[in-house]
Coordinates of C-alpha atoms in Angstrom, one line a residue:
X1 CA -2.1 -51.9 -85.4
X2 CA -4.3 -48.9 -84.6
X3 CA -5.1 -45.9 -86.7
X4 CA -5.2 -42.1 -85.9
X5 CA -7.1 -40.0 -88.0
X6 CA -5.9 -36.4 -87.5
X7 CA -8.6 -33.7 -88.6
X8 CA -7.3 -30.3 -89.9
X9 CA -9.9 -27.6 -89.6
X10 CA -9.1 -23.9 -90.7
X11 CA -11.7 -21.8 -89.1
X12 CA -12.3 -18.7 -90.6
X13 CA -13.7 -15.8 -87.7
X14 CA -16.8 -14.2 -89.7
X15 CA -17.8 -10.5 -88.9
X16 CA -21.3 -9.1 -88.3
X17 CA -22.2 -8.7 -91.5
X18 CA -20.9 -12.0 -93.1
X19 CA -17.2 -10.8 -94.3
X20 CA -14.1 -12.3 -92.9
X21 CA -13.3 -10.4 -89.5
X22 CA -9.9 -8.6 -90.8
X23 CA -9.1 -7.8 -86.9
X24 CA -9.1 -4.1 -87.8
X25 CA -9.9 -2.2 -84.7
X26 CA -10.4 1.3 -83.2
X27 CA -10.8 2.1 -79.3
X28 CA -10.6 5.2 -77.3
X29 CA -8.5 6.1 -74.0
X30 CA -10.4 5.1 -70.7
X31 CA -13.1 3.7 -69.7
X32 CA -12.8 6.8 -67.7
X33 CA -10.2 9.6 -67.5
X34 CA -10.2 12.2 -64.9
X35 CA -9.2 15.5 -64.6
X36 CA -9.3 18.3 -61.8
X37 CA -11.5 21.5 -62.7
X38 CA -8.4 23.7 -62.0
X39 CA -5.6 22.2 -64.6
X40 CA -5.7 25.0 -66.9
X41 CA -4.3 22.3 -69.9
X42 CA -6.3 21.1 -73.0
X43 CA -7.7 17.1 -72.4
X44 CA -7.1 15.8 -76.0
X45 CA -9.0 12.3 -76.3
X46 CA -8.0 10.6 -79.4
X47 CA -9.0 7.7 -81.2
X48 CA -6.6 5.2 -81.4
X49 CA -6.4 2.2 -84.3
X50 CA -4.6 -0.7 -85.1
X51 CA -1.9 -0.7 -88.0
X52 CA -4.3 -2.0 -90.9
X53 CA -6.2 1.3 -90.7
X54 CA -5.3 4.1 -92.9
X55 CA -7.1 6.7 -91.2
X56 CA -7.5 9.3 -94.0
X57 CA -9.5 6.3 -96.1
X58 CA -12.0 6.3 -92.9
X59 CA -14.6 8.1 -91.6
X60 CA -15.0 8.8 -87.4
X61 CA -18.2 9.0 -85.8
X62 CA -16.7 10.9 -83.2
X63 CA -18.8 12.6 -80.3
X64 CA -19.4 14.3 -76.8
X65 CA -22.4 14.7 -74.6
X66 CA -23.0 15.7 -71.1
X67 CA -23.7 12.7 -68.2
X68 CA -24.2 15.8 -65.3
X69 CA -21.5 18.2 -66.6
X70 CA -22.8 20.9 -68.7
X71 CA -21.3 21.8 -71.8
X72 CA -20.5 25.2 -72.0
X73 CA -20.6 26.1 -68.3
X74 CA -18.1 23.4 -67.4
X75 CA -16.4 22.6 -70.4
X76 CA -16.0 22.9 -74.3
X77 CA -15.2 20.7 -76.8
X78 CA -13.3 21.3 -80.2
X79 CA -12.5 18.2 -83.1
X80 CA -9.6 18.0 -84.3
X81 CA -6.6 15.6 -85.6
X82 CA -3.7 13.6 -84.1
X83 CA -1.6 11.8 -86.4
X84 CA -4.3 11.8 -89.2
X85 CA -7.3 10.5 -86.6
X86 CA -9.9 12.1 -85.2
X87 CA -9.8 13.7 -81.6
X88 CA -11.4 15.7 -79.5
X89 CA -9.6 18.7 -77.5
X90 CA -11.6 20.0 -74.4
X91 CA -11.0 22.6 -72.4
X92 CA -12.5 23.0 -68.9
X93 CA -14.1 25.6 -67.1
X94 CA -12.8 26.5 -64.1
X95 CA -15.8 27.7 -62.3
X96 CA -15.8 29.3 -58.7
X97 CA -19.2 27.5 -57.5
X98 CA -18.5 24.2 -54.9
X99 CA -20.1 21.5 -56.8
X100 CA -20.3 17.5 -57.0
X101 CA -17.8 16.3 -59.2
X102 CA -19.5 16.0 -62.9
X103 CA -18.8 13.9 -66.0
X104 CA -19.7 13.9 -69.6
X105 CA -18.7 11.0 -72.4
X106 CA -16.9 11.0 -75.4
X107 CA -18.0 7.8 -77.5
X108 CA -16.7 6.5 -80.8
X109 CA -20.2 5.3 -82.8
X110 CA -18.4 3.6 -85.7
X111 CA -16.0 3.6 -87.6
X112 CA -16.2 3.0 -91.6
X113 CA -13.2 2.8 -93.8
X114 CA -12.6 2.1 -97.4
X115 CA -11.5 -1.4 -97.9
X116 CA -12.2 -2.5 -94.7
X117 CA -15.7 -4.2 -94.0
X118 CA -16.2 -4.3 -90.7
X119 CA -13.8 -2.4 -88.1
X120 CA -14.6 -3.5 -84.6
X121 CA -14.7 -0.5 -82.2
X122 CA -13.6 -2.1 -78.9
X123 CA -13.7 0.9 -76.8
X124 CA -16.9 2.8 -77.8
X125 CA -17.3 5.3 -74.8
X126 CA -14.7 6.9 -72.0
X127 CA -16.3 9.1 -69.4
X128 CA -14.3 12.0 -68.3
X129 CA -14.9 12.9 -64.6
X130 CA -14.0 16.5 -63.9
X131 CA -12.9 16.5 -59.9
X132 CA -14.4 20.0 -58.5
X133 CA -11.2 21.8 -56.7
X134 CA -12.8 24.7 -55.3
X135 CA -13.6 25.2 -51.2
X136 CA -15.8 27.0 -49.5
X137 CA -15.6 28.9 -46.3
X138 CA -18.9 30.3 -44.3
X139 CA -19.5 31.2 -40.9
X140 CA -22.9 32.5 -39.1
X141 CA -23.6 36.1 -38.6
X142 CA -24.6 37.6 -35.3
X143 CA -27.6 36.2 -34.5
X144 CA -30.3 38.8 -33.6
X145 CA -31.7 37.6 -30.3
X146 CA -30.1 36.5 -27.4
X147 CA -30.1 32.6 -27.5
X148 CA -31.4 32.7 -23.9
X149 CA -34.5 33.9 -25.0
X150 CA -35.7 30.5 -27.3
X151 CA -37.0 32.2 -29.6
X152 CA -36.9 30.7 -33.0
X153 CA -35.0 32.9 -35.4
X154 CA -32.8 32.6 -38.8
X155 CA -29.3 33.3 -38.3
X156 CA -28.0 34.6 -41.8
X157 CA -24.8 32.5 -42.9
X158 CA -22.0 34.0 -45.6
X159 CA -20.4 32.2 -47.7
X160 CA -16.4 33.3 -49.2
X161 CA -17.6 31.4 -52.5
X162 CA -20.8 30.4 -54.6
X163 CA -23.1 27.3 -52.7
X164 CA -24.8 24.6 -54.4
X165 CA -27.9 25.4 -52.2
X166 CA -29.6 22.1 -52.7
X167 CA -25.8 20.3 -51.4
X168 CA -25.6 22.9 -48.7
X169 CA -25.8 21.5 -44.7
X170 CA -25.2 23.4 -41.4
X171 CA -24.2 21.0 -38.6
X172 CA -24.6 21.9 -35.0
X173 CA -22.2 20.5 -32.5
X174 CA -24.4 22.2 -29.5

């Protein structure tokens, strides 16, 4: 007659700083979320949590910086609350000038509550691309000499709208 020997092993998870992992959790929207330059709404990103977290027994480090948008000429941010957690309203600018589209981050640093030691943030960081919805129209002026003559000249162009310069081309299909 053979024996089985069946071994029962509870395995605890352990979090980083040596506490039981409780499988408290807080993440944010994304990774990215875009919007188009010209939706004259509010972009709230809030910070979302599982059910073991009491928000107002936490504390949110909660924060925005620019990636190639520029605060203040192409959007603003204001904290604020959704259901007792932190968030983040921004507005953005609609600017007349053609650019690239541009992007700033809003991450989640940590997350500390009472009661709680270690709260895992899962989604630290969503990107929020702002898509650039203005055109711009330019034609060339009257050049100055006749083109029969060759001679080298600069032929002035105008523009209905603001250029990036540095993103500007002219394309000749002589």
């Amino acid at each position: 007659m053979a024996w089985k020997l069946f071994l029962f092993v509870t395995i605890l998870a352990v979090g980083p700083t040596g506490g039981v992992a409780t499988g408290a959790s807080c993440w944010l929207p994304g990774p990215n979320i875009t919007i188009s330059e010209g939706d004259s709404q509010t972009l709230r990103i809030a910070v979302n949590c599982s059910e073991q977290i009491n928000p107002s027994d936490c504390s949110f480090d909660l924060s925005s910086y620019p990636i190639t948008a520029s605060q203040y000429d192409d959007y603003f941010t204001f904290a604020t609350t959704e259901g007792g957690k932190p968030a983040l309203d921004i507005n953005i600018v609609d600017n007349p000038a053609v650019e690239d589209n541009e992007r700033f981050a809003v991450e989640l640093m940590s997350v500390t509550c009472q009661g709680i030691p270690d709260v895992n943030v899962t989604i630290p960081m969503t990107t929020v691309i702002i898509v650039d919805d203005d055109v711009v129209t330019c034609s060339l002026e009257n050049a100055p000499h006749a083109w029969e003559t060759y001679v080298a000249t600069l032929i002035p162009v105008r523009c209905d709208n603001e250029v990036d310069v540095d993103g500007f081309m002219l394309v000749s299909n002589l």
